[in-house]
Amino acid sequence: MNNAPEINNSAAPSSAAAPTPAPVTVIGLGLMGQALAGAFLRAGHPTTVWNRTAAKADRLVADGAHLAPTAADALTAGPLTIICLTDYDAVRELLGASEDALDGRTLVNLTSGDSAQARETARWAGKRGARYLDGAIMAVPPAIGTADAVILHSGPAADFAAHEPALAALGTVTHLGEDHGLAALYDVAGLAMMWSVLNAWLQGTALLRTVGVDAATYAPFARQIAAGVAEWLPGYAEQIDSGSFPAEVSALETDARAMAHMVEESEAAGVNAELPKLIQAMAARAIAAGHGAEQYPVLIEEFSRPRAD
Ligand code: FVH
């Protein structure tokens, strides 16, 4: 079954007669909230803003935003409110103090958090009559308002569809599914990818620096390897989804011998060997469980359960 989310790359302007931009509210004007409100303004949306520290709204007000005197006023200024605060505790504190303003509103919470917090906040908001979408921003503030800003949403599809034209002003917007926790899970999965790639690069860089190869020299080589490995993902995903791991290019026990070299090189060079040893230990467990002749993605079985000590 293909559950791939639909990606709507609709940040680019359309030549068709555009509907009048809907009013939007942005609560939270940190680095990201200011970028979000700025993108709405540039796209022509009447934009109401509110921030605990009001001075952060100054530039946006100069650009045409309306500063609401209270968070409750901001929430009732229009049908759609985007919230982007430090964390979910701040969101619940803020919304809890404005509960009466929530009935009939749609909230899109782009604050980072985990899936349990997203589901719990959706339940909480629903009990107060609000429609709720959770979201995750996979971009930095300068990218907001361009197609490079990928913003993931989860929650009721009808609520996403109702506000997609406005949300599209922020970037490439995607609806992942009805489960409110999905956006947060994709966010964490993306972070796992990002940090794993960076950690692998740092490991190699640390090794090469011991012989005088600087980071800038290694970076293009590392980039080529990362891009090449990325090409393997669709085929490896098929193996994982089918539960069959034939060694088409390399067996795990072959990889494990290379892992031993990585540990030995790291230790001999006097660089940190924790990460290579962790990978080696996971492979050793899979081999001990009889998977040595299978291909690398068979390690999904190690990743899919807590380590049994
Ligand atoms: N900045 C980024 O690149 C990342 C990209 C990925 C997604 N994150 C998430 O976005 C959330 C906000 O991040 P931010 O960069 O805008 O963060 P700050 O600049 O620190 O602004 C924080 C805002 O939250 C307000 N706030 C905090 N606590 C409360 C509270 N108890 N009541 C009301 N507002 C609160 C804060 O207000 P103030 O300090 O200016 O008065 C700021 O508006 C975050 O989840 C990232 O993980 C951004």
mmCIF file of N, CA and C in Angstrom, residues 21-27 29 33-50 57 60-61 63-68 74 77-78 80 82 166 169-170:
data_model
loop_
_atom_site.group_PDB
_atom_site.id
_atom_site.type_symbol
_atom_site.label_atom_id
_atom_site.label_comp_id
_atom_site.label_asym_id
_atom_site.label_seq_id
_atom_site.Cartn_x
_atom_site.Cartn_y
_atom_site.Cartn_z
ATOM 1 N N PRO A 21 -7.264 36.719 -0.634
ATOM 2 C CA PRO A 21 -6.567 36.017 0.459
ATOM 3 C C PRO A 21 -7.355 36.111 1.767
ATOM 4 N N ALA A 22 -7.485 34.986 2.448
ATOM 5 C CA ALA A 22 -8.284 34.913 3.677
ATOM 6 C C ALA A 22 -7.531 35.550 4.834
ATOM 7 N N PRO A 23 -8.248 36.081 5.811
ATOM 8 C CA PRO A 23 -7.565 36.614 6.993
ATOM 9 C C PRO A 23 -6.924 35.506 7.816
ATOM 10 N N VAL A 24 -5.768 35.792 8.366
ATOM 11 C CA VAL A 24 -5.058 34.807 9.197
ATOM 12 C C VAL A 24 -4.525 35.503 10.451
ATOM 13 N N THR A 25 -4.329 34.695 11.483
ATOM 14 C CA THR A 25 -3.710 35.191 12.716
ATOM 15 C C THR A 25 -2.450 34.375 12.969
ATOM 16 N N VAL A 26 -1.414 35.038 13.407
ATOM 17 C CA VAL A 26 -0.190 34.334 13.832
ATOM 18 C C VAL A 26 0.081 34.696 15.291
ATOM 19 N N ILE A 27 0.143 33.666 16.129
ATOM 20 C CA ILE A 27 0.472 33.863 17.544
ATOM 21 C C ILE A 27 1.856 33.280 17.806
ATOM 22 N N LEU A 29 5.726 35.350 17.860
ATOM 23 C CA LEU A 29 6.538 36.073 16.872
ATOM 24 C C LEU A 29 8.014 35.981 17.211
ATOM 25 N N GLY A 33 7.936 32.621 13.927
ATOM 26 C CA GLY A 33 6.619 33.260 13.826
ATOM 27 C C GLY A 33 6.672 34.531 12.996
ATOM 28 N N GLN A 34 7.742 35.306 13.148
ATOM 29 C CA GLN A 34 7.870 36.527 12.333
ATOM 30 C C GLN A 34 7.970 36.170 10.851
ATOM 31 N N ALA A 35 8.699 35.096 10.555
ATOM 32 C CA ALA A 35 8.817 34.674 9.147
ATOM 33 C C ALA A 35 7.456 34.226 8.606
ATOM 34 N N LEU A 36 6.687 33.518 9.426
ATOM 35 C CA LEU A 36 5.369 33.044 8.989
ATOM 36 C C LEU A 36 4.446 34.230 8.709
ATOM 37 N N ALA A 37 4.403 35.162 9.660
ATOM 38 C CA ALA A 37 3.525 36.330 9.484
ATOM 39 C C ALA A 37 3.970 37.160 8.279
ATOM 40 N N GLY A 38 5.281 37.279 8.101
ATOM 41 C CA GLY A 38 5.797 38.038 6.959
ATOM 42 C C GLY A 38 5.380 37.405 5.636
ATOM 43 N N ALA A 39 5.391 36.075 5.585
ATOM 44 C CA ALA A 39 4.995 35.389 4.342
ATOM 45 C C ALA A 39 3.509 35.608 4.055
ATOM 46 N N PHE A 40 2.686 35.553 5.108
ATOM 47 C CA PHE A 40 1.247 35.823 4.898
ATOM 48 C C PHE A 40 1.046 37.241 4.368
ATOM 49 N N LEU A 41 1.762 38.199 4.955
ATOM 50 C CA LEU A 41 1.617 39.593 4.501
ATOM 51 C C LEU A 41 2.031 39.726 3.034
ATOM 52 N N ARG A 42 3.140 39.117 2.692
ATOM 53 C CA ARG A 42 3.620 39.228 1.305
ATOM 54 C C ARG A 42 2.637 38.602 0.323
ATOM 55 N N ALA A 43 1.907 37.575 0.805
ATOM 56 C CA ALA A 43 0.921 36.921 -0.069
ATOM 57 C C ALA A 43 -0.422 37.653 -0.047
ATOM 58 N N GLY A 44 -0.501 38.754 0.679
ATOM 59 C CA GLY A 44 -1.706 39.579 0.645
ATOM 60 C C GLY A 44 -2.776 39.221 1.655
ATOM 61 N N HIS A 45 -2.456 38.334 2.612
ATOM 62 C CA HIS A 45 -3.455 37.958 3.622
ATOM 63 C C HIS A 45 -3.570 39.048 4.685
ATOM 64 N N PRO A 46 -4.790 39.497 4.984
ATOM 65 C CA PRO A 46 -4.946 40.362 6.153
ATOM 66 C C PRO A 46 -4.455 39.577 7.376
ATOM 67 N N THR A 47 -3.435 40.102 8.051
ATOM 68 C CA THR A 47 -2.725 39.305 9.067
ATOM 69 C C THR A 47 -2.773 39.983 10.432
ATOM 70 N N THR A 48 -3.358 39.253 11.385
ATOM 71 C CA THR A 48 -3.367 39.706 12.777
ATOM 72 C C THR A 48 -2.260 38.968 13.507
ATOM 73 N N VAL A 49 -1.541 39.660 14.370
ATOM 74 C CA VAL A 49 -0.450 39.017 15.111
ATOM 75 C C VAL A 49 -0.585 39.303 16.598
ATOM 76 N N TRP A 50 -0.003 38.402 17.373
ATOM 77 C CA TRP A 50 0.109 38.640 18.816
ATOM 78 C C TRP A 50 1.371 37.948 19.309
ATOM 79 N N ALA A 57 6.492 42.583 17.320
ATOM 80 C CA ALA A 57 5.540 42.780 16.218
ATOM 81 C C ALA A 57 5.808 44.062 15.443
ATOM 82 N N LEU A 60 6.471 43.882 11.672
ATOM 83 C CA LEU A 60 5.309 43.333 10.959
ATOM 84 C C LEU A 60 4.185 44.368 10.885
ATOM 85 N N VAL A 61 4.001 45.099 11.981
ATOM 86 C CA VAL A 61 2.966 46.148 11.983
ATOM 87 C C VAL A 61 3.324 47.213 10.940
ATOM 88 N N ASP A 63 4.788 46.676 8.314
ATOM 89 C CA ASP A 63 4.526 46.068 6.996
ATOM 90 C C ASP A 63 3.040 45.818 6.745
ATOM 91 N N GLY A 64 2.199 46.176 7.718
ATOM 92 C CA GLY A 64 0.748 46.066 7.465
ATOM 93 C C GLY A 64 -0.007 45.119 8.360
ATOM 94 N N ALA A 65 0.675 44.441 9.301
ATOM 95 C CA ALA A 65 -0.035 43.521 10.200
ATOM 96 C C ALA A 65 -0.823 44.310 11.244
ATOM 97 N N HIS A 66 -1.876 43.663 11.745
ATOM 98 C CA HIS A 66 -2.656 44.258 12.842
ATOM 99 C C HIS A 66 -2.219 43.577 14.128
ATOM 100 N N LEU A 67 -1.813 44.350 15.125
ATOM 101 C CA LEU A 67 -1.400 43.785 16.418
ATOM 102 C C LEU A 67 -2.606 43.716 17.339
ATOM 103 N N ALA A 68 -3.009 42.494 17.695
ATOM 104 C CA ALA A 68 -4.135 42.329 18.616
ATOM 105 C C ALA A 68 -3.681 42.663 20.028
ATOM 106 N N ALA A 74 -6.631 38.043 19.323
ATOM 107 C CA ALA A 74 -5.982 37.495 18.125
ATOM 108 C C ALA A 74 -6.720 36.249 17.636
ATOM 109 N N ALA A 77 -9.961 37.074 15.869
ATOM 110 C CA ALA A 77 -9.878 38.023 14.748
ATOM 111 C C ALA A 77 -10.257 37.378 13.415
ATOM 112 N N GLY A 78 -10.165 36.058 13.327
ATOM 113 C CA GLY A 78 -10.469 35.393 12.061
ATOM 114 C C GLY A 78 -10.634 33.905 12.276
ATOM 115 N N LEU A 80 -8.774 31.377 11.164
ATOM 116 C CA LEU A 80 -7.569 30.536 11.158
ATOM 117 C C LEU A 80 -6.451 31.172 11.977
ATOM 118 N N ILE A 82 -2.481 30.465 13.315
ATOM 119 C CA ILE A 82 -1.232 29.698 13.310
ATOM 120 C C ILE A 82 -0.523 29.990 14.632
ATOM 121 N N ALA A 166 -4.616 29.234 2.147
ATOM 122 C CA ALA A 166 -3.884 30.192 2.989
ATOM 123 C C ALA A 166 -2.548 29.600 3.427
ATOM 124 N N ALA A 169 0.709 29.816 1.395
ATOM 125 C CA ALA A 169 1.552 31.020 1.356
ATOM 126 C C ALA A 169 2.867 30.805 2.105
ATOM 127 N N LEU A 170 2.891 29.760 2.954
ATOM 128 C CA LEU A 170 4.074 29.542 3.800
ATOM 129 C C LEU A 170 5.139 28.692 3.128
#
